Amino acid sequence: MPERTPPPIIARCAVHLRDAGDATVNEIARTLELSRTSVENAVSALTDAGVVAEAAGGGSAGRAGRPARRYAFVADAGAVVGVDIGVASVRVLVADLTGRVIRQHRFEGIAQQPDGAAKLAVVIADIRAALAEAAVPASRVRAIGVSLPGLVEDSGRVIASVVIPDWSGVDIGAQLHQAFGCPVSVDNGVRLAAVAEHHLGVAQLVDDVVYLSVGNRIAMGLILAGRPRRGVHNAAGDIGRLAFRGIDADTGQIRWRTADTAAGVFALAREGHSGAQEEIAAFVDELAHGIATLVMTIDPAMVVIGGGLSGAHGALLDPLRAALPRHIGLPFEVPLVEARLGADAAAHGALVHAFRRHADAVYGIEGMPVPPVTPQRRPGTPSAPAPTTDPVPVAEEHP
């Protein structure tokens, strides 16, 4: 592999202040093993860019004489937005420049809107409402990342969407850029859920990951060598209708016999209904067969199960873990784990996508990596979102 070019000195100094906290020039120079002059020049450029300022409270105490100035990253100099668009809900995250989510909103979905233009107008209104609640003027938004169901070109044009057919052929990225005047990146929701689990979820230390979303449909997101895989035709992961038998060939919908929905089938199984229990057992075996096919094709280090059915916990994952080795039939096991971020995964992935694709616009300097995105902490909960505890599956919208 070719050696990676190290980030410029100015970016290294910015990352130190962004991720490690305020510091003096001498402290930065010592930690990064740079000359004081180089750090002084970098701090000056960062100050001019508006992302670094002298820290409140003055300099640091120590030797006699004038205290050394301390510098801090200006987290609220701008904002980055992550949006997950679905027919049942629209989720909007607003983050500061350190990647800390300062506001998180869940709005009604776009299913009831009569056409594509009305659906887009609702999404724009939702973003504006979230920004207003966060007291962030739209003029301070430096980038927007968008997750939506369907095949999406890297440019932001929707190639096709079974879930939102009104948007097939529409350049959603360009439409949102026109509305907000900042760079916009758009990608498939399951792919971005995989990005989120890799960047801040259960697969943070794993660079080859299969993320399988199992809900109303089955879809896949791939992380290979630490990067999301799009494929030549932007279709990598669109395997639900091919790798798993018993799926509707046109919509990718999972078919259930003993009840109309997965929730109904799992409820009957918990009550001892033998037909529902047999149907779930057959579904798990078929799911294990499809996952084994993917494992033997890609040879990942981890398989992450997300989507609505992951909320069934042991009723799905335990028998799936038992069935998978039988289908692989080789003397190794691939860890199969439950996704950590739940229904918020795609929105967080959209946020990561915006930071990654538009780093220059976000920070005003070159070479800045994605920050360690921090989900909004809810009262009485850990700093990261807990997995869903629903005993039955919930809707999943990202084929």
Short mmCIF file of C-alpha atoms in Angstrom, two decimals:
data_model
loop_
_atom_site.label_atom_id
_atom_site.label_comp_id
_atom_site.label_asym_id
_atom_site.label_seq_id
_atom_site.Cartn_x
_atom_site.Cartn_y
_atom_site.Cartn_z
CA MET A 1 0.00 0.00 0.00
CA PRO A 2 1.28 3.52 -0.72
CA GLU A 3 2.23 5.53 2.33
CA ARG A 4 -0.35 8.04 3.47
CA THR A 5 0.68 11.66 3.26
CA PRO A 6 0.78 13.06 6.80
CA PRO A 7 -1.71 15.86 7.45
CA PRO A 8 -0.38 19.42 7.25
CA ILE A 9 0.95 20.97 10.44
CA ILE A 10 -2.01 23.34 10.63
CA ALA A 11 -4.42 20.39 10.56
CA ARG A 12 -2.43 18.49 13.19
CA CYS A 13 -2.59 21.48 15.52
CA ALA A 14 -6.31 21.93 14.88
CA VAL A 15 -7.03 18.27 15.59
CA HIS A 16 -5.06 18.45 18.84
CA LEU A 17 -7.09 21.42 20.04
CA ARG A 18 -10.38 19.95 18.78
CA ASP A 19 -9.99 16.48 20.23
CA ALA A 20 -7.70 16.95 23.25
CA GLY A 21 -8.80 20.34 24.56
CA ASP A 22 -7.20 23.74 25.02
CA ALA A 23 -3.40 24.06 25.21
CA THR A 24 -0.50 26.49 25.00
CA VAL A 25 1.79 26.73 22.01
CA ASN A 26 4.55 25.00 23.98
CA GLU A 27 2.23 22.16 24.98
CA ILE A 28 1.14 21.61 21.39
CA ALA A 29 4.73 21.74 20.13
CA ARG A 30 5.88 19.24 22.75
CA THR A 31 3.00 16.80 22.18
CA LEU A 32 3.20 16.89 18.39
CA GLU A 33 7.01 17.14 18.32
CA LEU A 34 6.95 20.32 16.26
CA SER A 35 8.92 23.52 16.49
CA ARG A 36 7.41 26.38 18.44
CA THR A 37 7.56 28.59 15.36
CA SER A 38 5.60 26.06 13.28
CA VAL A 39 2.90 25.84 15.95
CA GLU A 40 2.73 29.63 16.34
CA ASN A 41 2.19 29.99 12.60
CA ALA A 42 -0.46 27.25 12.61
CA VAL A 43 -2.33 28.76 15.56
CA SER A 44 -2.26 32.15 13.88
CA ALA A 45 -3.77 30.67 10.69
CA LEU A 46 -6.41 28.80 12.69
CA THR A 47 -7.31 31.97 14.55
CA ASP A 48 -7.70 33.80 11.24
CA ALA A 49 -9.95 30.94 10.04
CA GLY A 50 -12.14 31.42 13.11
CA VAL A 51 -11.87 27.87 14.45
CA VAL A 52 -9.36 28.64 17.24
CA ALA A 53 -9.36 31.47 19.77
CA GLU A 54 -7.56 32.39 22.95
CA ALA A 55 -9.12 30.36 25.75
CA ALA A 56 -11.31 32.11 28.27
CA GLY A 57 -9.62 32.51 31.63
CA GLY A 58 -6.24 33.56 30.37
CA GLY A 59 -2.94 31.75 30.41
CA SER A 60 -1.57 28.88 32.42
CA ALA A 61 0.22 29.35 35.70
CA GLY A 62 3.76 28.13 36.20
CA ARG A 63 7.07 29.91 36.03
CA ALA A 64 7.38 33.51 37.05
CA GLY A 65 6.45 36.05 34.43
CA ARG A 66 3.56 36.50 32.07
CA PRO A 67 1.38 33.35 31.84
CA ALA A 68 1.48 31.55 28.50
CA ARG A 69 -1.60 32.02 26.37
CA ARG A 70 -3.90 29.06 26.05
CA TYR A 71 -5.82 28.38 22.87
CA ALA A 72 -9.10 26.54 22.41
CA PHE A 73 -11.05 25.14 19.50
CA VAL A 74 -14.18 27.20 18.77
CA ALA A 75 -16.77 24.44 18.68
CA ASP A 76 -19.70 26.74 18.00
CA ALA A 77 -18.10 28.54 15.07
CA GLY A 78 -20.40 26.52 12.83
CA ALA A 79 -22.60 23.45 12.71
CA VAL A 80 -22.96 20.25 10.71
CA VAL A 81 -26.33 18.53 10.19
CA GLY A 82 -27.16 14.85 9.73
CA VAL A 83 -30.59 13.89 8.34
CA ASP A 84 -32.18 10.45 7.99
CA ILE A 85 -35.25 10.56 5.73
CA GLY A 86 -37.86 7.83 5.88
CA VAL A 87 -41.55 7.38 5.25
CA ALA A 88 -42.22 6.80 8.96
CA SER A 89 -39.87 9.41 10.43
CA VAL A 90 -37.34 12.11 9.65
CA ARG A 91 -34.47 12.33 12.12
CA VAL A 92 -32.31 15.45 12.28
CA LEU A 93 -29.05 15.83 14.23
CA VAL A 94 -27.27 19.15 14.73
CA ALA A 95 -23.61 18.91 15.77
CA ASP A 96 -20.96 21.47 16.60
CA LEU A 97 -17.53 21.45 14.94
CA THR A 98 -16.10 18.99 17.49
CA GLY A 99 -18.71 16.43 16.42
CA ARG A 100 -20.80 16.73 19.58
CA VAL A 101 -24.50 16.39 18.81
CA ILE A 102 -26.19 19.37 20.45
CA ARG A 103 -29.75 18.70 19.27
CA GLN A 104 -31.55 15.58 18.09
CA HIS A 105 -35.09 15.61 16.70
CA ARG A 106 -37.49 13.01 15.37
CA PHE A 107 -40.23 14.36 13.10
CA GLU A 108 -43.16 12.68 11.39
CA GLY A 109 -42.22 10.90 8.17
CA ILE A 110 -43.01 11.93 4.62
CA ALA A 111 -45.43 9.12 3.73
CA GLN A 112 -48.53 11.33 3.72
CA GLN A 113 -47.14 13.94 1.33
CA PRO A 114 -48.73 13.83 -2.13
CA ASP A 115 -45.64 14.14 -4.32
CA GLY A 116 -41.86 14.46 -4.40
CA ALA A 117 -41.85 18.26 -4.09
CA ALA A 118 -44.07 18.15 -1.00
CA LYS A 119 -41.89 15.47 0.56
CA LEU A 120 -38.78 17.57 0.01
CA ALA A 121 -40.50 20.68 1.42
CA VAL A 122 -41.26 18.75 4.62
CA VAL A 123 -37.64 17.67 5.00
CA ILE A 124 -36.43 21.26 4.51
CA ALA A 125 -38.94 22.48 7.09
CA ASP A 126 -37.80 19.80 9.54
CA ILE A 127 -34.16 20.82 9.18
CA ARG A 128 -35.06 24.47 9.71
CA ALA A 129 -37.12 23.57 12.80
CA ALA A 130 -34.24 21.60 14.28
CA LEU A 131 -31.81 24.45 13.65
CA ALA A 132 -34.19 26.93 15.26
CA GLU A 133 -34.53 24.72 18.33
CA ALA A 134 -30.74 24.51 18.54
CA ALA A 135 -30.47 28.31 18.13
CA VAL A 136 -28.23 27.79 15.09
CA PRO A 137 -28.86 30.17 12.16
CA ALA A 138 -28.99 28.40 8.80
CA SER A 139 -26.12 30.65 7.68
CA ARG A 140 -23.83 28.88 10.17
CA VAL A 141 -24.46 25.40 8.78
CA ARG A 142 -21.25 24.32 7.04
CA ALA A 143 -22.36 20.95 5.64
CA ILE A 144 -25.35 18.60 5.60
CA GLY A 145 -25.29 14.82 5.32
CA VAL A 146 -28.42 12.98 4.19
CA SER A 147 -29.48 9.35 4.51
CA LEU A 148 -32.38 8.07 2.44
CA PRO A 149 -33.69 4.73 1.14
CA GLY A 150 -32.60 3.79 -2.36
CA LEU A 151 -29.67 3.71 -4.75
CA VAL A 152 -27.90 7.06 -4.72
CA GLU A 153 -25.13 8.43 -6.92
CA ASP A 154 -22.11 9.92 -5.21
CA SER A 155 -23.24 13.30 -6.55
CA GLY A 156 -26.51 13.11 -4.58
CA ARG A 157 -28.90 12.09 -7.35
CA VAL A 158 -31.31 9.29 -6.46
CA ILE A 159 -31.02 6.52 -9.04
CA ALA A 160 -34.01 4.54 -7.77
CA SER A 161 -35.99 4.20 -4.55
CA VAL A 162 -38.67 1.62 -3.92
CA VAL A 163 -39.61 3.38 -0.68
CA ILE A 164 -39.71 6.96 -2.09
CA PRO A 165 -40.31 6.45 -5.82
CA ASP A 166 -41.18 10.16 -6.23
CA TRP A 167 -37.48 10.95 -5.83
CA SER A 168 -36.11 8.49 -8.40
CA GLY A 169 -33.98 10.55 -10.79
CA VAL A 170 -34.03 13.63 -8.53
CA ASP A 171 -30.80 15.30 -7.38
CA ILE A 172 -31.72 15.64 -3.71
CA GLY A 173 -28.26 16.93 -2.87
CA ALA A 174 -28.57 19.83 -5.30
CA GLN A 175 -32.07 20.66 -4.03
CA LEU A 176 -30.90 20.86 -0.41
CA HIS A 177 -27.80 22.80 -1.41
CA GLN A 178 -30.05 25.36 -3.05
CA ALA A 179 -32.18 25.58 0.10
CA PHE A 180 -29.32 25.94 2.61
CA GLY A 181 -26.36 27.21 0.59
CA CYS A 182 -23.85 24.71 1.95
CA PRO A 183 -22.31 21.46 0.67
CA VAL A 184 -24.64 18.45 0.89
CA SER A 185 -23.71 14.76 0.73
CA VAL A 186 -26.33 12.04 0.19
CA ASP A 187 -26.08 8.26 0.49
CA ASN A 188 -28.08 5.11 1.10
CA GLY A 189 -29.39 4.72 4.64
CA VAL A 190 -28.11 1.20 5.33
CA ARG A 191 -24.64 2.11 4.07
CA LEU A 192 -24.61 5.12 6.39
CA ALA A 193 -25.87 3.02 9.30
CA ALA A 194 -22.82 0.81 8.70
CA VAL A 195 -20.63 3.93 8.66
CA ALA A 196 -22.06 5.00 12.02
CA GLU A 197 -21.54 1.61 13.65
CA HIS A 198 -17.95 1.63 12.39
CA HIS A 199 -17.20 5.20 13.48
CA LEU A 200 -18.95 5.38 16.86
CA GLY A 201 -20.84 2.14 17.39
CA VAL A 202 -20.16 -1.51 17.99
CA ALA A 203 -17.62 -1.94 15.14
CA GLN A 204 -15.27 0.94 15.93
CA LEU A 205 -12.12 -1.19 16.00
CA VAL A 206 -13.00 -3.39 13.03
CA ASP A 207 -12.19 -2.42 9.46
CA ASP A 208 -13.98 -5.20 7.54
CA VAL A 209 -17.63 -5.31 8.52
CA VAL A 210 -20.88 -6.64 7.10
CA TYR A 211 -23.80 -4.60 8.45
CA LEU A 212 -27.11 -6.32 7.84
CA SER A 213 -30.33 -4.39 8.34
CA VAL A 214 -33.19 -6.78 9.02
CA GLY A 215 -36.62 -5.21 9.38
CA ASN A 216 -39.44 -4.99 6.87
CA ARG A 217 -36.71 -5.71 4.33
CA ILE A 218 -33.17 -7.07 4.33
CA ALA A 219 -30.33 -4.86 3.13
CA MET A 220 -26.59 -4.67 3.64
CA GLY A 221 -23.91 -2.05 4.18
CA LEU A 222 -20.24 -2.90 3.72
CA ILE A 223 -17.17 -1.46 5.39
CA LEU A 224 -14.01 -2.71 3.68
CA ALA A 225 -10.53 -1.60 4.75
CA GLY A 226 -12.24 0.98 6.97
CA ARG A 227 -14.22 2.61 4.15
CA PRO A 228 -17.84 2.22 3.02
CA ARG A 229 -18.13 0.28 -0.21
CA ARG A 230 -20.35 1.89 -2.84
CA GLY A 231 -19.49 -0.18 -5.89
CA VAL A 232 -19.19 0.91 -9.50
CA HIS A 233 -22.96 1.27 -9.89
CA ASN A 234 -23.60 2.54 -6.33
CA ALA A 235 -25.41 -0.74 -5.63
CA ALA A 236 -23.07 -2.52 -3.20
CA GLY A 237 -25.25 -4.06 -0.50
CA ASP A 238 -28.53 -4.19 -2.42
CA ILE A 239 -28.74 -7.94 -1.91
CA GLY A 240 -31.97 -8.51 0.01
CA ARG A 241 -33.92 -9.81 -2.97
CA LEU A 242 -31.07 -12.05 -4.17
CA ALA A 243 -29.22 -13.54 -1.21
CA PHE A 244 -32.28 -14.41 0.87
CA ARG A 245 -35.06 -16.66 -0.37
CA GLY A 246 -38.67 -15.89 0.51
CA ILE A 247 -38.28 -12.15 -0.08
CA ASP A 248 -40.66 -10.29 -2.40
CA ALA A 249 -38.78 -10.01 -5.70
CA ASP A 250 -40.09 -6.51 -6.47
CA THR A 251 -40.05 -4.72 -3.11
CA GLY A 252 -37.60 -6.77 -1.07
CA GLN A 253 -40.29 -7.13 1.59
CA ILE A 254 -40.07 -10.08 4.01
CA ARG A 255 -43.16 -12.29 3.70
CA TRP A 256 -44.75 -13.69 6.85
CA ARG A 257 -47.43 -16.40 6.96
CA THR A 258 -48.70 -16.73 10.54
CA ALA A 259 -49.28 -12.98 10.96
CA ASP A 260 -49.29 -9.86 8.80
CA THR A 261 -46.13 -8.40 10.35
CA ALA A 262 -42.93 -9.57 11.99
CA ALA A 263 -44.15 -8.06 15.25
CA GLY A 264 -47.24 -10.24 15.07
CA VAL A 265 -45.27 -13.40 14.31
CA PHE A 266 -42.84 -12.84 17.20
CA ALA A 267 -45.75 -12.06 19.55
CA LEU A 268 -47.47 -15.33 18.63
CA ALA A 269 -44.20 -17.23 19.09
CA ARG A 270 -43.79 -15.82 22.60
CA GLU A 271 -47.30 -17.04 23.40
CA GLY A 272 -46.36 -20.57 22.34
CA HIS A 273 -47.93 -20.62 18.86
CA SER A 274 -46.19 -23.57 17.18
CA GLY A 275 -46.75 -22.28 13.64
CA ALA A 276 -45.13 -18.93 14.46
CA GLN A 277 -42.23 -20.64 16.22
CA GLU A 278 -41.65 -22.86 13.20
CA GLU A 279 -41.84 -19.86 10.87
CA ILE A 280 -39.25 -17.95 12.92
CA ALA A 281 -36.98 -21.01 13.03
CA ALA A 282 -37.19 -21.34 9.23
CA PHE A 283 -36.57 -17.60 8.80
CA VAL A 284 -33.51 -17.74 11.08
CA ASP A 285 -32.11 -20.71 9.15
CA GLU A 286 -32.62 -18.93 5.83
CA LEU A 287 -31.08 -15.74 7.24
CA ALA A 288 -28.08 -17.73 8.47
CA HIS A 289 -27.71 -19.29 5.00
CA GLY A 290 -27.67 -15.85 3.35
CA ILE A 291 -25.22 -14.45 5.92
CA ALA A 292 -22.95 -17.46 5.41
CA THR A 293 -22.93 -16.74 1.68
CA LEU A 294 -21.89 -13.16 2.39
CA VAL A 295 -19.26 -14.24 4.91
CA MET A 296 -17.66 -16.66 2.48
CA THR A 297 -17.68 -13.99 -0.25
CA ILE A 298 -16.28 -11.12 1.79
CA ASP A 299 -14.60 -12.82 4.79
CA PRO A 300 -15.37 -9.98 7.22
CA ALA A 301 -14.11 -9.67 10.78
CA MET A 302 -17.60 -8.97 12.14
CA VAL A 303 -21.27 -9.18 11.16
CA VAL A 304 -23.48 -6.49 12.72
CA ILE A 305 -27.25 -7.01 12.81
CA GLY A 306 -29.28 -3.79 12.82
CA GLY A 307 -32.73 -2.75 11.65
CA GLY A 308 -36.05 -3.35 13.36
CA LEU A 309 -35.68 -7.10 13.91
CA SER A 310 -32.47 -6.59 15.90
CA GLY A 311 -34.85 -5.36 18.62
CA ALA A 312 -35.97 -8.97 19.07
CA HIS A 313 -32.60 -9.54 20.81
CA GLY A 314 -32.21 -13.16 21.96
CA ALA A 315 -35.29 -14.34 20.06
CA LEU A 316 -33.39 -13.67 16.82
CA LEU A 317 -29.69 -13.29 17.54
CA ASP A 318 -29.13 -16.31 19.77
CA PRO A 319 -30.55 -18.87 17.31
CA LEU A 320 -28.86 -16.99 14.46
CA ARG A 321 -25.48 -17.31 16.19
CA ALA A 322 -26.11 -21.02 16.64
CA ALA A 323 -27.16 -21.55 13.01
CA LEU A 324 -24.42 -19.57 11.27
CA PRO A 325 -21.48 -21.95 11.94
CA ARG A 326 -23.52 -24.88 10.58
CA HIS A 327 -23.92 -23.06 7.26
CA ILE A 328 -20.31 -21.87 7.06
CA GLY A 329 -18.96 -25.33 7.87
CA LEU A 330 -15.35 -24.24 8.40
CA PRO A 331 -13.18 -24.13 11.54
CA PHE A 332 -13.60 -20.44 12.27
CA GLU A 333 -16.34 -18.24 13.66
CA VAL A 334 -17.28 -14.71 12.69
CA PRO A 335 -18.61 -12.58 15.57
CA LEU A 336 -22.28 -11.74 15.05
CA VAL A 337 -23.29 -8.76 17.18
CA GLU A 338 -26.28 -6.50 17.68
CA ALA A 339 -25.99 -2.93 16.39
CA ARG A 340 -25.52 -0.34 19.13
CA LEU A 341 -27.07 2.79 17.64
CA GLY A 342 -30.53 1.44 16.88
CA ALA A 343 -32.90 3.64 14.89
CA ASP A 344 -30.50 6.59 15.13
CA ALA A 345 -27.70 4.85 13.21
CA ALA A 346 -28.39 6.25 9.74
CA ALA A 347 -28.70 9.84 10.99
CA HIS A 348 -25.35 9.56 12.78
CA GLY A 349 -23.87 7.98 9.66
CA ALA A 350 -25.13 10.94 7.62
CA LEU A 351 -23.38 13.25 10.08
CA VAL A 352 -20.10 11.33 9.74
CA HIS A 353 -20.52 11.39 5.95
CA ALA A 354 -20.89 15.18 5.94
CA PHE A 355 -17.78 15.68 8.09
CA ARG A 356 -15.78 13.31 5.89
CA ARG A 357 -16.90 14.57 2.49
CA HIS A 358 -16.81 18.29 3.26
CA ALA A 359 -14.01 18.67 5.80
CA ASP A 360 -12.47 21.61 3.95
CA ALA A 361 -15.76 23.52 3.98
CA VAL A 362 -16.49 22.59 7.60
CA TYR A 363 -13.15 23.72 9.00
CA GLY A 364 -11.81 26.12 6.39
CA ILE A 365 -8.50 24.22 6.26
CA GLU A 366 -7.26 21.12 4.47
CA GLY A 367 -6.51 17.72 5.92
CA MET A 368 -8.96 17.55 8.84
CA PRO A 369 -10.19 14.05 9.75
CA VAL A 370 -13.71 13.24 10.96
CA PRO A 371 -14.12 14.16 14.63
CA PRO A 372 -15.10 11.56 17.24
CA VAL A 373 -18.84 12.13 16.87
CA THR A 374 -20.57 12.17 20.26
CA PRO A 375 -24.31 11.43 20.37
CA GLN A 376 -26.55 13.68 22.41
CA ARG A 377 -26.80 12.45 25.96
CA ARG A 378 -30.32 11.92 27.19
CA PRO A 379 -31.09 12.35 30.91
CA GLY A 380 -30.38 9.17 32.83
CA THR A 381 -28.73 7.37 29.91
CA PRO A 382 -25.13 6.63 28.90
CA SER A 383 -23.40 9.04 26.51
CA ALA A 384 -24.00 6.68 23.57
CA PRO A 385 -27.49 5.63 22.48
CA ALA A 386 -28.51 2.33 23.97
CA PRO A 387 -29.78 -0.40 21.65
CA THR A 388 -33.52 -0.58 21.28
CA THR A 389 -35.24 -2.63 23.95
CA ASP A 390 -38.44 -3.23 22.03
CA PRO A 391 -39.41 -6.90 22.40
CA VAL A 392 -40.81 -6.92 18.87
CA PRO A 393 -39.45 -5.60 15.56
CA VAL A 394 -40.05 -2.07 14.38
CA ALA A 395 -40.29 -0.62 10.87
CA GLU A 396 -37.15 -0.38 8.78
CA GLU A 397 -37.06 1.88 5.76
CA HIS A 398 -33.68 1.59 4.03
CA PRO A 399 -33.53 -1.06 1.32
#
